[in-house]
PDB file of C-alpha atoms in Angstrom:
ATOM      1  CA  UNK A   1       0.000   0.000   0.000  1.00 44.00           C
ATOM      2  CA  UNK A   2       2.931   2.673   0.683  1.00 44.00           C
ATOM      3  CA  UNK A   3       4.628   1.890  -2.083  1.00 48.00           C
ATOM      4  CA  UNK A   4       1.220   2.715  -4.143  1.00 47.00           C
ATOM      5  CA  UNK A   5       0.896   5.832  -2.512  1.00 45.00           C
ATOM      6  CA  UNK A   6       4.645   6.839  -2.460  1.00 49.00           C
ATOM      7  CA  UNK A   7       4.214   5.966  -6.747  1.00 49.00           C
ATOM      8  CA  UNK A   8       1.027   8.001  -6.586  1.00 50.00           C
ATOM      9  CA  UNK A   9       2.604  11.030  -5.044  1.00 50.00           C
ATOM     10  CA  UNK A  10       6.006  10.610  -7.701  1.00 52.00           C
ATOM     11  CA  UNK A  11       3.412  10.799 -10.182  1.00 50.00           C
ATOM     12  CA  UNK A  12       1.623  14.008  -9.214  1.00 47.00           C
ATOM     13  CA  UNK A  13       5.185  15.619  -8.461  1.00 49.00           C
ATOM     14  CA  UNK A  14       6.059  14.692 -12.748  1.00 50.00           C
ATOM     15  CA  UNK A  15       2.863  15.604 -13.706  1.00 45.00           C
ATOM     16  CA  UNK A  16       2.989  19.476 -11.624  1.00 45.00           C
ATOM     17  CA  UNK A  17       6.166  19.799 -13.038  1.00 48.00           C
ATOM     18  CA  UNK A  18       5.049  19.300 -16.568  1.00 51.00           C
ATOM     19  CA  UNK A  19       1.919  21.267 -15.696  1.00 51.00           C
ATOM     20  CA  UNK A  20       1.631  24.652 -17.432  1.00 56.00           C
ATOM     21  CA  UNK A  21       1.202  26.580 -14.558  1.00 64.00           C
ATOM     22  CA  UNK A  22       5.092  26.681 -14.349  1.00 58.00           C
ATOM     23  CA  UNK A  23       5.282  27.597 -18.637  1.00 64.00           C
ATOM     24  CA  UNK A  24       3.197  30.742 -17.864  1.00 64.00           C
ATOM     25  CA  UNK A  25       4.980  32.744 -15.854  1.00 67.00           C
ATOM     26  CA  UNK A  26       8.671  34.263 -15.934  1.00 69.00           C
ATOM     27  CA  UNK A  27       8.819  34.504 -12.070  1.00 68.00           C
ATOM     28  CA  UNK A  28       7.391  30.857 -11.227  1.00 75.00           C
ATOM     29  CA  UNK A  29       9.653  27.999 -10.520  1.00 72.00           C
ATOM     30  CA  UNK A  30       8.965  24.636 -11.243  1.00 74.00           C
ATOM     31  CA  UNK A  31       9.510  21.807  -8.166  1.00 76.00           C
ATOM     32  CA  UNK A  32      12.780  21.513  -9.539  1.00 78.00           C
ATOM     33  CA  UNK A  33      13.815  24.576  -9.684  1.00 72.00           C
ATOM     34  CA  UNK A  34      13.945  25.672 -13.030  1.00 78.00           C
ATOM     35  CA  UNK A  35      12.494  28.653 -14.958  1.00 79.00           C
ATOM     36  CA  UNK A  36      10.944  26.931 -17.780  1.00 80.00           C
ATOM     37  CA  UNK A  37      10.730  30.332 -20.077  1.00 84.00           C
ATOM     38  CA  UNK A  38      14.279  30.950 -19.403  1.00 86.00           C
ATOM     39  CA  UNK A  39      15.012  26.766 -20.608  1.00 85.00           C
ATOM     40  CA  UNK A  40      12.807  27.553 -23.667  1.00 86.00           C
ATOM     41  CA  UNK A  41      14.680  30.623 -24.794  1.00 87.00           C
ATOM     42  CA  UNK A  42      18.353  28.406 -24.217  1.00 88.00           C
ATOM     43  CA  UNK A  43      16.644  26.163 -26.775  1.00 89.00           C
ATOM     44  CA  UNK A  44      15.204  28.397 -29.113  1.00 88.00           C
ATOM     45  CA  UNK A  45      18.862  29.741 -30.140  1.00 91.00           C
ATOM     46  CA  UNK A  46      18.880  26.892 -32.049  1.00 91.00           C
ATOM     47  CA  UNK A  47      15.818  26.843 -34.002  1.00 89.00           C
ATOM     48  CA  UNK A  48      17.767  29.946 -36.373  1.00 86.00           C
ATOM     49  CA  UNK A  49      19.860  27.321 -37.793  1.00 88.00           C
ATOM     50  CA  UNK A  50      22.521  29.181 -37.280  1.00 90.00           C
ATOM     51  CA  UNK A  51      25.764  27.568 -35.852  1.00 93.00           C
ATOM     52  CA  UNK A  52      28.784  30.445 -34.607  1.00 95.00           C
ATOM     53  CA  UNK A  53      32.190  29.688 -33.408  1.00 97.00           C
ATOM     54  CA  UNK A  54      34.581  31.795 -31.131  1.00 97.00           C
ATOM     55  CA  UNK A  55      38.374  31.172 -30.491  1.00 97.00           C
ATOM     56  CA  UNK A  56      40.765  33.535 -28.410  1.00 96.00           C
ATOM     57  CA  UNK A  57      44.248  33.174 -29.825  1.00 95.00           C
ATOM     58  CA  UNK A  58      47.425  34.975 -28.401  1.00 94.00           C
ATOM     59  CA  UNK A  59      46.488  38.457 -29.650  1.00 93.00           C
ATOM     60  CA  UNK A  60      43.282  37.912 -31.640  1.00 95.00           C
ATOM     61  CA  UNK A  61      39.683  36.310 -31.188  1.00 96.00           C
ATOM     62  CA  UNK A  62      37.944  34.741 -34.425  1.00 96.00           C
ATOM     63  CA  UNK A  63      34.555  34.328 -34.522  1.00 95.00           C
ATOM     64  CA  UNK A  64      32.262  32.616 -37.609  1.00 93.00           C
ATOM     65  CA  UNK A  65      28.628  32.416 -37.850  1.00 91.00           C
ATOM     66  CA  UNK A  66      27.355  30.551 -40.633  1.00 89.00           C
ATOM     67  CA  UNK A  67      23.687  28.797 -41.683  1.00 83.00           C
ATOM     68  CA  UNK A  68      24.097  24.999 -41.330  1.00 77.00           C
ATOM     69  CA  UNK A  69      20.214  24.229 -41.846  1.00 78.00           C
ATOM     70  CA  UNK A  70      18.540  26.046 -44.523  1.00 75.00           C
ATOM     71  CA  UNK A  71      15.582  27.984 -43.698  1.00 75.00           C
ATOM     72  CA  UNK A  72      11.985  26.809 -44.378  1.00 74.00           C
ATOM     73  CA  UNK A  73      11.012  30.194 -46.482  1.00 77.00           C
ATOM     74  CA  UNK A  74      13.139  28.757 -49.824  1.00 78.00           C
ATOM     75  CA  UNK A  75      12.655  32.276 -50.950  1.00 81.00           C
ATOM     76  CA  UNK A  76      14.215  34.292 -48.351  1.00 76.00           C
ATOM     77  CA  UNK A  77      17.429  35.972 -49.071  1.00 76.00           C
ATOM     78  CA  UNK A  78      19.855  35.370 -45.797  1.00 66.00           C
ATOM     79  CA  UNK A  79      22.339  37.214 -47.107  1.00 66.00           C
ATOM     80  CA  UNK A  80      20.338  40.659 -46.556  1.00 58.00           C
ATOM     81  CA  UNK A  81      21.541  42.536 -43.598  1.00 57.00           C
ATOM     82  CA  UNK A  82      18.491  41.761 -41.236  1.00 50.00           C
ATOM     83  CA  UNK A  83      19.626  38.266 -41.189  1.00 59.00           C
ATOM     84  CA  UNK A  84      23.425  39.079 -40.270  1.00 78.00           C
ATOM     85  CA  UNK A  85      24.364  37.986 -36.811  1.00 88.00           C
ATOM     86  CA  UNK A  86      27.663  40.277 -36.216  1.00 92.00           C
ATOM     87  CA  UNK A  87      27.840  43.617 -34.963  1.00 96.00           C
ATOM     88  CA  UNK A  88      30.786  46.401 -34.081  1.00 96.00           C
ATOM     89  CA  UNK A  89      29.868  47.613 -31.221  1.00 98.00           C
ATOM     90  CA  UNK A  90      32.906  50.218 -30.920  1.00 96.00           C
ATOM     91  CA  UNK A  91      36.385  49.612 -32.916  1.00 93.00           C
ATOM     92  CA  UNK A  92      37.804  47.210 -29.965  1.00 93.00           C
ATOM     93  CA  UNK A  93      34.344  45.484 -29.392  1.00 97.00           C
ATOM     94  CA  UNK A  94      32.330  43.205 -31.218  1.00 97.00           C
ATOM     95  CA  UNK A  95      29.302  41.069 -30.519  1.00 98.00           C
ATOM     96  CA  UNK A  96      28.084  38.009 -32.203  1.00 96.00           C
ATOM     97  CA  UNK A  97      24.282  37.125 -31.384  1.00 96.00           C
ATOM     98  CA  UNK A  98      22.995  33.730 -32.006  1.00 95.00           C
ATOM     99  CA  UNK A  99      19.440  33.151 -31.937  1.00 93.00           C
ATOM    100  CA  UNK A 100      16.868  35.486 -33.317  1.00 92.00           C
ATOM    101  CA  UNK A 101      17.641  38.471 -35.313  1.00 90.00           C
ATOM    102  CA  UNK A 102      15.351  40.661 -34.353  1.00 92.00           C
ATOM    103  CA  UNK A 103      16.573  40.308 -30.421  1.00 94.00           C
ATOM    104  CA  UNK A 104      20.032  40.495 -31.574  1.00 94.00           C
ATOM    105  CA  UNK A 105      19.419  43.840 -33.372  1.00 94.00           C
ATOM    106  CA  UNK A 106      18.135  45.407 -30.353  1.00 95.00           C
ATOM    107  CA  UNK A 107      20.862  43.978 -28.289  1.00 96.00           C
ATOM    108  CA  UNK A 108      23.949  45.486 -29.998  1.00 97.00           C
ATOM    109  CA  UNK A 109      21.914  48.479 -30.059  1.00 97.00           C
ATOM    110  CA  UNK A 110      21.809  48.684 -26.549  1.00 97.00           C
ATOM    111  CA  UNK A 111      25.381  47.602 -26.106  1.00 98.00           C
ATOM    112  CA  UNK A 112      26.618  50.194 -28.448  1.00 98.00           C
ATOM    113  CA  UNK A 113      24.741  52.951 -26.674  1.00 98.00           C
ATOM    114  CA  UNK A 114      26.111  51.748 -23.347  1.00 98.00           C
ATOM    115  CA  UNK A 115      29.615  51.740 -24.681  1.00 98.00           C
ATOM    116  CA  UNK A 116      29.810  55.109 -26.165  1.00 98.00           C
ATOM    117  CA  UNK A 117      28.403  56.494 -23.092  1.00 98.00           C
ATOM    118  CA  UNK A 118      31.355  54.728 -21.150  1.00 98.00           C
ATOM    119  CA  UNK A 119      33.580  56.209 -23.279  1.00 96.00           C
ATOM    120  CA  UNK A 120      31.788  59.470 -22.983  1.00 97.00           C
ATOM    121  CA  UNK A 121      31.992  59.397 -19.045  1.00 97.00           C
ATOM    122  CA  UNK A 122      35.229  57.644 -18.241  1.00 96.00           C
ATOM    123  CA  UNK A 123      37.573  58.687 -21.349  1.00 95.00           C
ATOM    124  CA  UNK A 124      38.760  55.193 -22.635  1.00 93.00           C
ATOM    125  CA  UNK A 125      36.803  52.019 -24.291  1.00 94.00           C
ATOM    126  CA  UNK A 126      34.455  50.026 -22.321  1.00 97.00           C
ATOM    127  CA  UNK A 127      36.183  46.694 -21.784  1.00 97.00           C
ATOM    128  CA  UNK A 128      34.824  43.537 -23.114  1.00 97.00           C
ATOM    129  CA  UNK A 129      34.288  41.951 -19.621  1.00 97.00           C
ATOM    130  CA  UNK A 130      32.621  44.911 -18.329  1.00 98.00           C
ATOM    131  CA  UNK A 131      30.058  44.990 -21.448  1.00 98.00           C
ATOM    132  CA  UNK A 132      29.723  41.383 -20.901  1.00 98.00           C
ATOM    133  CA  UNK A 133      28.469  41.701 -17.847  1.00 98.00           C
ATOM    134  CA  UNK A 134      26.139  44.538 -18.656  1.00 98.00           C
ATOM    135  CA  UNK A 135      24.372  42.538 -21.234  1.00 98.00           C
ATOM    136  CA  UNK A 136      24.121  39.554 -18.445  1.00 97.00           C
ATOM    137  CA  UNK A 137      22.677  42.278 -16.094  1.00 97.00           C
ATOM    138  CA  UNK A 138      20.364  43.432 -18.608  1.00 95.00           C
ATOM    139  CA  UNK A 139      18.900  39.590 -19.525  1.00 95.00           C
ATOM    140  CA  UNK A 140      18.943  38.698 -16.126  1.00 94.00           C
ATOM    141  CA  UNK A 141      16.643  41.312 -15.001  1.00 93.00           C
ATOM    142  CA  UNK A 142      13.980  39.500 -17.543  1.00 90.00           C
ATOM    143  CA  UNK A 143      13.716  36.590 -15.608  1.00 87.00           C
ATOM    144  CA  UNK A 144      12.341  38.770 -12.759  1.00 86.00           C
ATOM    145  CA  UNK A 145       9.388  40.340 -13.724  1.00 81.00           C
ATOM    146  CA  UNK A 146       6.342  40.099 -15.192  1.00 79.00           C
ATOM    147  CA  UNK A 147       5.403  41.547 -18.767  1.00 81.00           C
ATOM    148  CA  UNK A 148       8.801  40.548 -20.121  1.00 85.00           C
ATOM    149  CA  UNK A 149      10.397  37.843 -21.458  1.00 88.00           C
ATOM    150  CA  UNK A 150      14.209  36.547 -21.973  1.00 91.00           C
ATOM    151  CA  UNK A 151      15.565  37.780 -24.790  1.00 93.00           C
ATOM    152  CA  UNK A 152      16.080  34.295 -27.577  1.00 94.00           C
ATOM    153  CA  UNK A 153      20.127  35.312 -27.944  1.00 96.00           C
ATOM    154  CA  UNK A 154      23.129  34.244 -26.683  1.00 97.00           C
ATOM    155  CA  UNK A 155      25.417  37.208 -27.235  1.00 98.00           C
ATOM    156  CA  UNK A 156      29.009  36.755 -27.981  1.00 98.00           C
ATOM    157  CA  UNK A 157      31.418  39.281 -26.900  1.00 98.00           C
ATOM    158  CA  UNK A 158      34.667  39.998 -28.541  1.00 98.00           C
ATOM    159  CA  UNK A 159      37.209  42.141 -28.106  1.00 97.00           C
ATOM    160  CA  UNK A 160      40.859  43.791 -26.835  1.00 94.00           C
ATOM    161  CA  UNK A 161      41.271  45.038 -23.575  1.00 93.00           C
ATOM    162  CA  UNK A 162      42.789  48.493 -23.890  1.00 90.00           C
ATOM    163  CA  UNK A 163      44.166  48.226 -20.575  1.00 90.00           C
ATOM    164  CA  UNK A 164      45.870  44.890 -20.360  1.00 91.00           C
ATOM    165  CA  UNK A 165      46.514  45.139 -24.165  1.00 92.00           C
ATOM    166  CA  UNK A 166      44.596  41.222 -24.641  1.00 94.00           C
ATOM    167  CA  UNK A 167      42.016  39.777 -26.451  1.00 96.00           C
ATOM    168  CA  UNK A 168      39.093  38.270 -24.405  1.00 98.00           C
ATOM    169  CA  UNK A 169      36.000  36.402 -25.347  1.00 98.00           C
ATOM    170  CA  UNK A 170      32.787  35.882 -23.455  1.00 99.00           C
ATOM    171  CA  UNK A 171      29.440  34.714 -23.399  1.00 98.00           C
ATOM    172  CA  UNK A 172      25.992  36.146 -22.015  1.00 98.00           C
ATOM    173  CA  UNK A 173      23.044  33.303 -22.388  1.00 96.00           C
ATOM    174  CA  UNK A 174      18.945  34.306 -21.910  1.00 94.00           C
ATOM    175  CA  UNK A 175      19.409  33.740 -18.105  1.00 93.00           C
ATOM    176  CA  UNK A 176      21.930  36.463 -18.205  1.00 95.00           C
ATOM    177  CA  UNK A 177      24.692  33.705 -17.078  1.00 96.00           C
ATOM    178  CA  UNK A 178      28.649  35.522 -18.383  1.00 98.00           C
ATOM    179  CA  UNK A 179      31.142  32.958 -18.942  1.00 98.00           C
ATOM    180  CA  UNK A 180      34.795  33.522 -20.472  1.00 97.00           C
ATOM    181  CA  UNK A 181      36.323  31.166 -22.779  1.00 97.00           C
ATOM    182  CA  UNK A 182      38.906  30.088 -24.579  1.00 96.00           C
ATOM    183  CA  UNK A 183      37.062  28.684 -27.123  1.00 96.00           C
ATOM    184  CA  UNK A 184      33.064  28.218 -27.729  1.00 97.00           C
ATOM    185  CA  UNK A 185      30.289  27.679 -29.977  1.00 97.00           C
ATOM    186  CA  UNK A 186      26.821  28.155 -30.073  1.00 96.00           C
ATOM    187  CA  UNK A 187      23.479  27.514 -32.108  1.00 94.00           C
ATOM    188  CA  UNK A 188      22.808  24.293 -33.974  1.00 93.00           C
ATOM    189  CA  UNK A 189      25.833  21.964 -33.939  1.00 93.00           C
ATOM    190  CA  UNK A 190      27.329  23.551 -30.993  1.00 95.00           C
ATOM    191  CA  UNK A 191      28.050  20.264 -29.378  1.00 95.00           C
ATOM    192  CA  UNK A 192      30.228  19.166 -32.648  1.00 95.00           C
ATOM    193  CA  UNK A 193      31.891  21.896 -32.696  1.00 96.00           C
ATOM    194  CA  UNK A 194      32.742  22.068 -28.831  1.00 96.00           C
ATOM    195  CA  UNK A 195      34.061  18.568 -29.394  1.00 96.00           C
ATOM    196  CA  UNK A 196      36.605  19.770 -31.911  1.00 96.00           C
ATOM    197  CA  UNK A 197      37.521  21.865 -30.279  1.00 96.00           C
ATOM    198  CA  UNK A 198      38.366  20.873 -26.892  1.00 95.00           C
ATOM    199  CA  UNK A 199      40.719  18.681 -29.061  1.00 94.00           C
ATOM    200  CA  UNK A 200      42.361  20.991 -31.148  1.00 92.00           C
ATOM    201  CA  UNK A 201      43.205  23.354 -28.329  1.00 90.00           C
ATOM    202  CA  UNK A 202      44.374  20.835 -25.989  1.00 88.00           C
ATOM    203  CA  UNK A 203      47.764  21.800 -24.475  1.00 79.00           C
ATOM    204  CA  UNK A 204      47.585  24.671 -27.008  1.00 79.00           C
ATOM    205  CA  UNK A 205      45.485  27.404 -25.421  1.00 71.00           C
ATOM    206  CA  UNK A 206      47.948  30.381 -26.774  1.00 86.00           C
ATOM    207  CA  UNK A 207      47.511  30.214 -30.680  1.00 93.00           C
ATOM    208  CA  UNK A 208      48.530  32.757 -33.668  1.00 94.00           C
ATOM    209  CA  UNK A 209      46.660  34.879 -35.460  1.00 95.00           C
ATOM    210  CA  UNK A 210      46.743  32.109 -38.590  1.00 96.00           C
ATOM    211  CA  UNK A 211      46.230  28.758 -35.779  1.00 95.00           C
ATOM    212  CA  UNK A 212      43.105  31.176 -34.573  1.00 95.00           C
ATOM    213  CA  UNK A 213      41.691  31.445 -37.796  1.00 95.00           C
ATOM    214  CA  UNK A 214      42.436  27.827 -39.023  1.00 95.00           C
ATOM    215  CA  UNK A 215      40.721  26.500 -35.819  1.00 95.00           C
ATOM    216  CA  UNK A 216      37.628  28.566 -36.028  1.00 95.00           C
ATOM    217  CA  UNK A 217      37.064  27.479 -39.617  1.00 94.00           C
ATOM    218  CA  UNK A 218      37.962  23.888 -39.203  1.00 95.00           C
ATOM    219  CA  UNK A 219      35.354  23.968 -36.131  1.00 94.00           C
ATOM    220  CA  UNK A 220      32.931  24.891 -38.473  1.00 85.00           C
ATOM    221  CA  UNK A 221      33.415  22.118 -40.592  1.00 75.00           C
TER     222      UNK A 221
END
């Protein structure tokens, strides 16, 4: 008999947590913890087709975006500007947003506003940690409140620090999460790529200008 009610009450717990009480709402957790809206926009970055590759060499960062699934209007012309995924954000700053356009657009928009303004106040570019963690500030205030939602892009940012003179890469995800890497990818066949490569940079985590380019290309591929 307790094990039919102890199976009885594992059942209710699966079935609350697949309920869509926890789907509505951007401030509701689910009995595990998780902010299903926020898990949702992680895996609509994908749905783009769109797979994008970063690699921090020695004195350099590469980073590749390219269409690996072809999109299901045959009549749409990707190669217009609302469909490209890179943006200069200030000469020493880039960004590389994965996911959809349209959020991406508004996102460099944002970041280049916020880095000219740094500029403006504090006399020298905004480093690409600092902007980093704006944009993570900035998505993570969407999973708090109501009447919003995450934005569906993981931003990319590239760039030299004028201070220390390096190059440093970084990631912002729809829960507003910053990592820095050495390497990463993102989008469709992220995992693929991550797989190459972990391998290619193993031992090897200072690379030239031509071994950063080589890598980012061959990750592609």
């Amino acid at each position: 008999m307790s094990g039919s009610v102890g199976e009885s009450r594992s059942s209710r717990r699966r079935t609350a947590a697949k309920s869509p009480r926890y789907d509505r709402s951007i401030t509701v957790f689910s009995p595990e913890g998780r902010v299903f809206q926020v898990d949702y926009a992680r895996n609509s970055v994908k749905l783009e087709g769109i797979t994008s590759v970063a690699v921090r060499g020695a004195d350099s960062v590469c980073v590749i975006t390219q269409r690996t699934k072809a999109p299901a209007d045959p009549l749409l012309d990707t190669a217009d500007p609302p469909f490209m995924h890179l943006f200069q954000i200030t000469e020493r700053l880039g960004m590389l947003a994965t996911g959809m356009p349209a959020d991406g657009r508004a996102l460099a928009q944002q970041a280049r506003n916020e880095a000219a303004g740094f500029r403006y106040k504090w006399g020298y570019e905004m480093p690409p940690k600092m902007l980093a963690q704006w944009l993570g500030d900035r998505a993570q205030v969407r999973t708090q409140h109501d009447g919003m939602r995450p934005y569906r892009v993981v931003a990319t940012v590239v760039g030299i620090d004028e201070e220390k003179g390096t190059p440093e890469l970084f990631t912002c995800d729809p829960a507003g999460q910053v990592l820095g890497h050495k390497a990463t990818s993102v989008g469709l066949e992220d995992q693929e790529a991550i797989e190459f490569l972990e391998e290619a940079m193993a031992g090897n985590s200072s690379l030239s200008f031509q071994e950063t380019m080589e890598v980012s290309i061959s990750a592609q591929h």
